[in-house]
Amino acid sequence: MVNFNKACSSFAAAVLEYDTNKIVHIKSKKVGAINRIIQLAIIGYVIGYVIIYEKGYQSSSVGLSSVTTKLKGTALTNLSIKFPVTVDGKNESGTIFDGPRIWDSSDYVIPPEENDAVFVMTNMIITPRQKQGKCPEDDQYVQARCVLNNNGSDCTEGEEVITGHGIMTGECVKLDRPRTANDTYNGMCEIYAWCPVEYDVLPMPGTNSGYLLKKDKCLLQQAINFTILIKNTVQFPSFGVRVRNINDNQNKSYLTRCQYSSDKENRLCPIIKLKTIFDEISDTAFEDAAIKGGIVAIRIKWDCNLDHDISDCLPHYSFSRMDNADALIAKGYNFRFATYDVENNTQYRTLIKAYGIRFVILVDAKAGKFDIIPLLRNLGAGLALLSVATVMCDICVLYLLKKKYFYRNKKYQYVDDPDASTSEDETKTEERPDRDQYENMND
Amino acid sequence: MVNFNKACSSFAAAVLEYDTNKIVHIKSKKVGAINRIIQLAIIGYVIGYVIIYEKGYQSSSVGLSSVTTKLKGTALTNLSIKFPVTVDGKNESGTIFDGPRIWDSSDYVIPPEENDAVFVMTNMIITPRQKQGKCPEDDQYVQARCVLNNNGSDCTEGEEVITGHGIMTGECVKLDRPRTANDTYNGMCEIYAWCPVEYDVLPMPGTNSGYLLKKDKCLLQQAINFTILIKNTVQFPSFGVRVRNINDNQNKSYLTRCQYSSDKENRLCPIIKLKTIFDEISDTAFEDAAIKGGIVAIRIKWDCNLDHDISDCLPHYSFSRMDNADALIAKGYNFRFATYDVENNTQYRTLIKAYGIRFVILVDAKAGKFDIIPLLRNLGAGLALLSVATVMCDICVLYLLKKKYFYRNKKYQYVDDPDASTSEDETKTEERPDRDQYENMND
Amino acid sequence: MVNFNKACSSFAAAVLEYDTNKIVHIKSKKVGAINRIIQLAIIGYVIGYVIIYEKGYQSSSVGLSSVTTKLKGTALTNLSIKFPVTVDGKNESGTIFDGPRIWDSSDYVIPPEENDAVFVMTNMIITPRQKQGKCPEDDQYVQARCVLNNNGSDCTEGEEVITGHGIMTGECVKLDRPRTANDTYNGMCEIYAWCPVEYDVLPMPGTNSGYLLKKDKCLLQQAINFTILIKNTVQFPSFGVRVRNINDNQNKSYLTRCQYSSDKENRLCPIIKLKTIFDEISDTAFEDAAIKGGIVAIRIKWDCNLDHDISDCLPHYSFSRMDNADALIAKGYNFRFATYDVENNTQYRTLIKAYGIRFVILVDAKAGKFDIIPLLRNLGAGLALLSVATVMCDICVLYLLKKKYFYRNKKYQYVDDPDASTSEDETKTEERPDRDQYENMND
């Protein structure tokens, strides 16, 4: 038992110890001043910037967002779409778009809903009453141009018109539209297609698209007055908090009256006029985007400090053009869609090449709340920077000051390899005491 | 050659050296015990928490996810949509929704596919057989109320009804529906619109929407029994691994039999009944979301340890309501869409205001695999924390212990500025040996 | 005033000081060599790998991406969809898909636009001219099989056919298609449904789906020659830079001529043939995906060094199959959609079960630009690694060398607890000088 106690006690003696760096404590006004100034700068940076400004005392979390949109507004057009077309050898014409016509959100929002995006059609090329049949290809396709009565040698049966509307029957038939190029052709290859094929020219003055528009105007000019209602809910599951861009404290009529603008009073209204969006995007005009199409980002930024009241957590909207408004090629945005119907056992479709503005809603939501862990981590990492002060002072003291040799001797304890003389000089002195150094050390 | 050797050797002598901190090694049971306890705590934290619990020995990667959904289930309704309407001065009525009608997934999933989301229509306001024409605006729009035979002074030609259905013709015409407000008006402004305009009242008892429903019921009540099949594939390109939420080991009939529930047996089945989802969301009822619409998040969490067998890498499903079920204003979720058809050269559309549940599928996939780099990095950063033990012991030894002055003299080597007296006191002593300090040092 | 100066000066004397570690500077060729080699390795790693290779001198930022797609290409089919069907007791048949039929992008891209995805229909099951009514369920639903003239006891009125097409009327009626199973049933329960119900068998030789295909071919076989144009704009708001995958320097005809391939000349062309995509995916064939459907990821990687010219910032395309082409169950990808139309006050729909390829476009964009902050941070963190060299040398010197005891005495200054004897041995010696140690220290 005595032995065990003794062993225990000597084990404790061997284990219960600790190592700490030997510090040279230098009293020097110049260097000390440098040291304190750097330390103050670092502490100021850590406390002021990292902890307070960057909210280093909070743990932060990214929010899960859900966005829905609703467009309101109507546009009135006065179209008359008639052009001579040839299907299966017979002349036909579609006139369903005659007269005044109202476009509401069910007409111009395509598809009716998307995830985090919404498309507003502002301009279009309508090709009504297409049906399956044989008809001449549009004459912009050089590959399908032919000379009539040439025994059809220009058109190969079964060949596809590249990027065109269909597959050739092998016949060469009369053009059913004005010829656009000056080449030597007077016919177009007949193709299996949805007939008549689309006449892919934006409705501009002087074109034959059937409906004439003023220069630099889109079809749905009233689109600039459409409003977009954005409903955005953000969840922060780690904090158990949910915020919304529509305030329950506001009374119901607020949503029928208000309209977003960047001033203080209206910047929380979730109803945004398209005109407001394009006014805030400085580098592009509504007309440019509306005629050829474009992509606009609506960014909603949430930066919530959950240490404050939840009602202070408010969204911030900003707008920018995503695509390049100044692009020389492949400019704008459009896509084609069709609606189908059947009459007398024949399927018809109305093809629309839709130009318009695609709004992409990007939600960037984060929230922070006091947490001891990041506070300690930031304090620790920040204070570790204090060693920078020591490094700067060391440089100063050891290399710049006049008395640098004095300080070097204080900071460094020089130890020579005791074997060095042996190995190098081939003499057999076991240890070289290098007394100078040790005397230096004790000055 | 001798010279070169000599130069080489003296260069080597000058370069082949190294600096290491001078350590004060203190044997003290009290402080040593503190030191060892803190060290043990830190090592325990690093090994136990950082390395083992937080899997600090793995490099981790976020997965690329692809989600597709398929809804199954049918609902039967028995509607009769008839209400007196006036288009272009003539009375019309649409009756296409007479009698029993089946709604299958092609009818109630709109649009048929979306990226990471699916919408199930549960309630709706149907306005069949709209066509372009002139008709009275709905009488909820105060702006468009007028008095008949008032010389049309209440209605301005070309003015848009704000958030309404069209643009005024300038005429004031008879209401074609029961008057809803008690104000002094007996007509409504005539507008260019899709006629008849929508009667925006949810089908409830006592309303005139043509089809009557029991209170607090949605139109497609059987929606609660619909099932949603989720096919989710996750790729981890950096590990060359792909996992799926449908197990190839299960036989084919499993997918026809199984149904998700949170118990152990069925929590891997990818077929989820809507009832199950709403049963797991405690704070809201299916009826609430089904009548006015709502947004539900389906989260799929993958947390794969690729050091184990890949078959242990399994998804975990959870459900939550994204929008605020208790919102006082702008509650729920709906959108309008239309289907178009042409009959006798007239374009008709069927407008549906769709209320329903939007499921947003959020996949949160990560995987980890043993990697030497993060292991070393975590070990290194963890062991650097050991200096905290030294700092704590230093505080203890230098400030708290009775013998603190003894230890301070051991840890610190005090060096005074040799110029200090010179610069401050304007005396010319070159160096002040400050013998006390050096004697302290040697005790 | 003198007092204040004095106080000030003594405060300065107390505060203007700094602490620096005492360093033991060891001259030893062996250890010094190890030290320098490790230091060189670390400096090489920091400069070569962290700073230069990993671009540690740049701050980096993730880009905001916008993607739009456009499909081109046509396919010709020659269908004849006729099969005997029974609706409300009368035989009907739909023949609208008779003869040659062209499918263009408005037909096979469903829906016409999606956020970061596009679906190309390649195969389908068409059920034309469905209308609301009563008809026999498809005979693959065992639940709805019945025996005729059995007093209807097999079919329960109001019961839903699970995953089927409708809700039973309670009647058992004749099959309107060939019986597929050998069980003892000769009728099917009549259901309320869109009639006739879909015959869910892919068009293969020997099936009765009305249109016959060669084995292992999809309906739109020309889909392999379709091209997909991807327009991708990436914004780096923090750098004020916007890049596009279509180069404005190229002339307009480039976009009509070029076609993506992985060789140097064409790898920047944004027009990609489906054949090229499937040729680059080694583990799957186009036919497999086209017949049963599949999901393909198109990844666009931007890694821009904004210290170079912006025109060097180019996209890199890569392709992979997202879903499991070898899956045994729930393989492929399909969904159903319908187009509606009204004729003679009856609503009809054309139901299409669409199989095809879903392209998911994943953009991974980042950019870097010189910044002094990350350079300093990386240099700092890198140079902190230099202490590893000291640790390695310490291990060498203190544990491995013959002269380790000599060096230990140099590095360590041993201090015993002055109270140790008191507390342990109950003797009253106030301080134990432990002279050996201090003499060691001074050698």
Short mmCIF file of C-alpha atoms in Angstrom, two decimals, chain B residues 153-412:
data_model
loop_
_atom_site.label_atom_id
_atom_site.label_comp_id
_atom_site.label_asym_id
_atom_site.label_seq_id
_atom_site.Cartn_x
_atom_site.Cartn_y
_atom_site.Cartn_z
CA SER B 153 -71.17 59.93 -67.96
CA ASP B 154 -70.06 57.32 -65.39
CA CYS B 155 -68.07 55.26 -67.91
CA THR B 156 -65.11 56.66 -69.86
CA GLU B 157 -64.36 55.06 -73.21
CA GLY B 158 -60.89 53.48 -73.27
CA GLU B 159 -60.40 53.60 -69.50
CA GLU B 160 -59.08 50.42 -67.91
CA VAL B 161 -60.91 48.95 -64.93
CA ILE B 162 -58.05 48.74 -62.40
CA THR B 163 -57.30 45.05 -61.62
CA GLY B 164 -60.52 44.35 -63.53
CA HIS B 165 -61.35 42.36 -66.63
CA GLY B 166 -61.10 44.81 -69.47
CA ILE B 167 -61.36 48.26 -70.96
CA MET B 168 -64.54 50.35 -70.96
CA THR B 169 -66.56 50.94 -74.10
CA GLY B 170 -68.17 54.05 -72.55
CA GLU B 171 -71.66 52.50 -72.23
CA CYS B 172 -73.54 51.78 -69.02
CA VAL B 173 -75.54 48.54 -69.24
CA LYS B 174 -77.82 46.44 -67.04
CA LEU B 175 -76.27 44.14 -64.41
CA ASP B 176 -76.47 40.50 -65.47
CA ARG B 177 -76.07 39.19 -61.91
CA PRO B 178 -77.65 39.93 -58.54
CA ARG B 179 -76.43 43.21 -57.11
CA THR B 180 -74.01 42.61 -54.21
CA ALA B 181 -73.65 46.09 -52.70
CA ASN B 182 -76.24 48.47 -51.36
CA ASP B 183 -74.91 51.52 -53.14
CA THR B 184 -77.00 53.62 -55.49
CA TYR B 185 -76.15 52.04 -58.82
CA ASN B 186 -78.31 50.00 -61.13
CA GLY B 187 -75.89 49.32 -64.00
CA MET B 188 -72.30 48.43 -64.74
CA CYS B 189 -69.97 49.91 -67.33
CA GLU B 190 -69.71 47.78 -70.43
CA ILE B 191 -66.17 46.57 -71.18
CA TYR B 192 -64.26 44.83 -73.94
CA ALA B 193 -63.39 41.52 -72.29
CA TRP B 194 -63.53 37.77 -72.41
CA CYS B 195 -67.28 37.54 -71.88
CA PRO B 196 -68.92 36.64 -69.59
CA VAL B 197 -66.44 37.88 -67.00
CA GLU B 198 -65.49 35.62 -64.15
CA TYR B 199 -67.70 35.65 -61.06
CA ASP B 200 -64.90 35.57 -58.48
CA VAL B 201 -66.66 33.92 -55.55
CA LEU B 202 -65.61 30.54 -54.21
CA PRO B 203 -68.44 28.02 -54.48
CA MET B 204 -70.01 28.19 -51.05
CA PRO B 205 -73.58 27.68 -49.84
CA GLY B 206 -75.73 30.69 -50.64
CA THR B 207 -73.55 32.04 -53.41
CA ASN B 208 -74.78 32.24 -56.96
CA SER B 209 -71.78 30.59 -58.53
CA GLY B 210 -73.91 27.89 -60.07
CA TYR B 211 -72.57 24.93 -58.17
CA LEU B 212 -73.21 24.61 -54.49
CA LEU B 213 -70.86 23.02 -52.02
CA LYS B 214 -71.22 22.10 -48.39
CA LYS B 215 -69.61 24.62 -46.03
CA ASP B 216 -65.85 24.21 -45.51
CA LYS B 217 -65.48 21.69 -48.30
CA CYS B 218 -63.40 21.99 -51.43
CA LEU B 219 -64.62 20.84 -54.82
CA LEU B 220 -62.27 17.85 -55.19
CA GLN B 221 -62.81 16.41 -51.73
CA GLN B 222 -61.29 13.08 -52.72
CA ALA B 223 -57.96 14.89 -53.18
CA ILE B 224 -57.06 13.85 -49.64
CA ASN B 225 -56.75 10.29 -50.96
CA PHE B 226 -54.56 11.21 -53.93
CA THR B 227 -51.05 9.74 -53.85
CA ILE B 228 -47.86 11.37 -54.99
CA LEU B 229 -45.00 9.22 -56.29
CA ILE B 230 -41.64 10.94 -55.96
CA LYS B 231 -38.69 9.68 -58.00
CA ASN B 232 -35.51 11.24 -56.71
CA THR B 233 -32.04 10.45 -58.00
CA VAL B 234 -28.99 12.00 -56.34
CA GLN B 235 -25.55 12.07 -57.90
CA PHE B 236 -22.31 12.71 -56.03
CA PRO B 237 -19.96 13.33 -58.96
CA SER B 238 -16.86 13.70 -56.78
CA PHE B 239 -17.41 10.22 -55.32
CA GLY B 240 -18.79 8.64 -58.50
CA VAL B 241 -21.88 7.50 -56.63
CA ARG B 242 -25.55 7.66 -57.54
CA VAL B 243 -28.42 6.82 -55.20
CA ARG B 244 -32.15 6.60 -55.75
CA ASN B 245 -35.13 6.71 -53.42
CA ILE B 246 -36.53 3.59 -55.10
CA ASN B 247 -34.72 0.43 -54.17
CA ASP B 248 -33.94 -1.95 -57.02
CA ASN B 249 -33.90 -4.82 -54.55
CA GLN B 250 -37.62 -4.47 -53.95
CA ASN B 251 -39.73 -6.42 -56.36
CA LYS B 252 -41.92 -4.68 -58.86
CA SER B 253 -45.17 -5.16 -57.00
CA TYR B 254 -43.78 -3.27 -53.99
CA LEU B 255 -44.43 0.01 -55.79
CA THR B 256 -48.05 -0.94 -56.39
CA ARG B 257 -48.64 -2.02 -52.78
CA CYS B 258 -46.64 0.27 -50.51
CA GLN B 259 -47.62 3.59 -49.01
CA TYR B 260 -45.39 5.96 -47.07
CA SER B 261 -45.86 6.37 -43.36
CA SER B 262 -43.43 7.51 -40.70
CA ASP B 263 -43.10 4.05 -39.12
CA LYS B 264 -40.02 1.98 -39.78
CA GLU B 265 -41.58 -0.41 -42.28
CA ASN B 266 -42.96 2.14 -44.72
CA ARG B 267 -40.77 5.21 -44.36
CA LEU B 268 -38.85 4.30 -47.53
CA CYS B 269 -41.90 3.95 -49.75
CA PRO B 270 -41.83 6.78 -52.32
CA ILE B 271 -45.62 6.84 -52.65
CA ILE B 272 -47.15 9.31 -50.24
CA LYS B 273 -50.84 9.88 -49.61
CA LEU B 274 -51.83 13.53 -49.24
CA LYS B 275 -53.62 12.59 -46.02
CA THR B 276 -50.34 11.30 -44.57
CA ILE B 277 -48.59 14.57 -45.39
CA PHE B 278 -51.24 16.68 -43.71
CA ASP B 279 -51.41 14.35 -40.71
CA GLU B 280 -47.68 14.95 -40.16
CA ILE B 281 -48.02 18.72 -40.46
CA SER B 282 -49.50 19.41 -37.09
CA ASP B 283 -50.34 23.09 -37.42
CA THR B 284 -52.73 23.01 -40.33
CA ALA B 285 -55.57 20.96 -41.75
CA PHE B 286 -56.04 19.60 -45.24
CA GLU B 287 -59.35 21.42 -45.59
CA ASP B 288 -57.75 24.78 -44.92
CA ALA B 289 -55.15 24.29 -47.64
CA ALA B 290 -57.56 22.64 -50.06
CA ILE B 291 -60.20 25.38 -50.00
CA LYS B 292 -58.03 28.50 -50.25
CA GLY B 293 -54.80 26.90 -51.50
CA GLY B 294 -51.44 26.49 -49.80
CA ILE B 295 -47.81 25.64 -50.24
CA VAL B 296 -46.31 22.52 -48.70
CA ALA B 297 -42.62 21.66 -48.61
CA ILE B 298 -41.58 18.03 -48.98
CA ARG B 299 -38.00 17.80 -47.80
CA ILE B 300 -35.90 14.80 -48.75
CA LYS B 301 -32.75 14.51 -46.71
CA TRP B 302 -29.86 12.27 -47.75
CA ASP B 303 -26.95 11.97 -45.33
CA CYS B 304 -24.74 9.27 -46.75
CA ASN B 305 -21.71 7.75 -45.09
CA LEU B 306 -19.93 6.21 -48.07
CA ASP B 307 -17.49 4.39 -45.77
CA HIS B 308 -20.43 2.13 -45.01
CA ASP B 309 -22.34 0.13 -47.58
CA ILE B 310 -24.14 2.21 -50.20
CA SER B 311 -27.38 0.42 -49.35
CA ASP B 312 -27.32 2.13 -45.93
CA CYS B 313 -27.69 5.46 -47.69
CA LEU B 314 -31.40 6.11 -47.36
CA PRO B 315 -33.66 9.14 -47.78
CA HIS B 316 -35.59 10.77 -44.97
CA TYR B 317 -38.85 12.56 -45.79
CA SER B 318 -40.37 15.43 -43.85
CA PHE B 319 -43.24 17.80 -44.49
CA SER B 320 -44.07 21.36 -43.53
CA ARG B 321 -46.44 24.11 -44.55
CA MET B 322 -44.45 26.87 -46.28
CA ASP B 323 -46.99 29.66 -46.40
CA ASN B 324 -48.74 31.09 -43.39
CA ALA B 325 -51.98 29.20 -42.79
CA ASP B 326 -53.03 31.84 -40.25
CA ALA B 327 -52.45 34.85 -42.50
CA LEU B 328 -55.15 37.45 -42.26
CA ILE B 329 -54.61 38.95 -45.69
CA ALA B 330 -53.43 37.48 -49.01
CA LYS B 331 -53.93 33.97 -47.64
CA GLY B 332 -53.67 30.81 -49.70
CA TYR B 333 -52.55 30.16 -53.22
CA ASN B 334 -54.34 30.34 -56.54
CA PHE B 335 -53.73 31.19 -60.15
CA ARG B 336 -55.81 31.40 -63.30
CA PHE B 337 -55.30 29.43 -66.48
CA ALA B 338 -57.31 28.94 -69.63
CA THR B 339 -57.79 26.33 -72.33
CA TYR B 340 -58.63 27.61 -75.78
CA ASP B 341 -60.64 26.22 -78.63
CA VAL B 342 -62.17 27.46 -81.83
CA GLU B 343 -65.67 26.75 -83.06
CA ASN B 344 -67.19 28.36 -86.18
CA ASN B 345 -64.26 30.77 -86.50
CA THR B 346 -64.82 32.05 -82.97
CA GLN B 347 -62.19 31.50 -80.30
CA TYR B 348 -63.57 30.39 -76.95
CA ARG B 349 -61.76 29.76 -73.74
CA THR B 350 -62.56 28.02 -70.49
CA LEU B 351 -61.08 30.04 -67.64
CA ILE B 352 -60.28 28.27 -64.40
CA LYS B 353 -59.19 30.01 -61.22
CA ALA B 354 -57.37 27.13 -59.60
CA TYR B 355 -56.97 26.85 -55.84
CA GLY B 356 -54.83 24.03 -54.60
CA ILE B 357 -51.75 22.71 -52.94
CA ARG B 358 -48.35 23.46 -54.36
CA PHE B 359 -45.82 20.86 -53.27
CA VAL B 360 -42.25 22.14 -53.38
CA ILE B 361 -39.71 19.33 -53.19
CA LEU B 362 -36.50 20.40 -51.48
CA VAL B 363 -33.68 17.87 -51.64
CA ASP B 364 -30.85 18.28 -49.16
CA ALA B 365 -28.25 15.67 -50.08
CA LYS B 366 -24.75 15.29 -48.78
CA ALA B 367 -22.28 12.45 -48.58
CA GLY B 368 -18.97 11.90 -46.83
CA LYS B 369 -16.07 9.55 -47.39
CA PHE B 370 -12.76 8.99 -45.57
CA ASP B 371 -10.07 11.39 -46.71
CA ILE B 372 -6.67 12.02 -45.15
CA ILE B 373 -6.67 15.78 -45.86
CA PRO B 374 -9.68 16.81 -43.72
CA LEU B 375 -8.54 14.37 -41.03
CA LEU B 376 -5.12 16.05 -40.79
CA ARG B 377 -6.67 19.50 -41.02
CA ASN B 378 -9.14 18.81 -38.23
CA LEU B 379 -6.49 17.15 -36.07
CA GLY B 380 -4.18 20.11 -36.62
CA ALA B 381 -6.79 22.75 -35.88
CA GLY B 382 -8.00 20.71 -32.92
CA LEU B 383 -4.56 20.28 -31.40
CA ALA B 384 -3.83 23.97 -31.86
CA LEU B 385 -6.58 24.40 -29.28
CA LEU B 386 -4.23 22.78 -26.75
CA SER B 387 -2.64 26.18 -26.33
CA VAL B 388 -5.86 27.17 -24.55
CA ALA B 389 -4.78 24.88 -21.69
CA THR B 390 -1.49 26.76 -21.45
CA VAL B 391 -3.28 30.11 -21.44
CA MET B 392 -5.61 28.96 -18.65
CA CYS B 393 -2.71 27.61 -16.61
CA ASP B 394 -0.75 30.80 -17.19
CA ILE B 395 -3.63 32.85 -15.83
CA CYS B 396 -3.78 30.54 -12.86
CA VAL B 397 -0.08 30.57 -12.19
CA LEU B 398 0.67 34.21 -12.89
CA TYR B 399 -2.32 35.85 -11.28
CA LEU B 400 -4.12 33.52 -8.90
CA LEU B 401 -1.54 31.45 -7.04
CA LYS B 402 0.08 32.74 -3.88
CA LYS B 403 3.49 32.17 -5.44
CA LYS B 404 2.65 34.12 -8.58
CA TYR B 405 5.66 36.43 -8.29
CA PHE B 406 7.98 33.45 -8.17
CA TYR B 407 6.44 32.02 -11.35
CA ARG B 408 6.37 35.38 -13.07
CA ASN B 409 10.07 35.65 -12.58
CA LYS B 410 10.47 32.21 -14.06
CA LYS B 411 8.28 32.82 -17.09
CA TYR B 412 9.34 36.35 -17.85
#
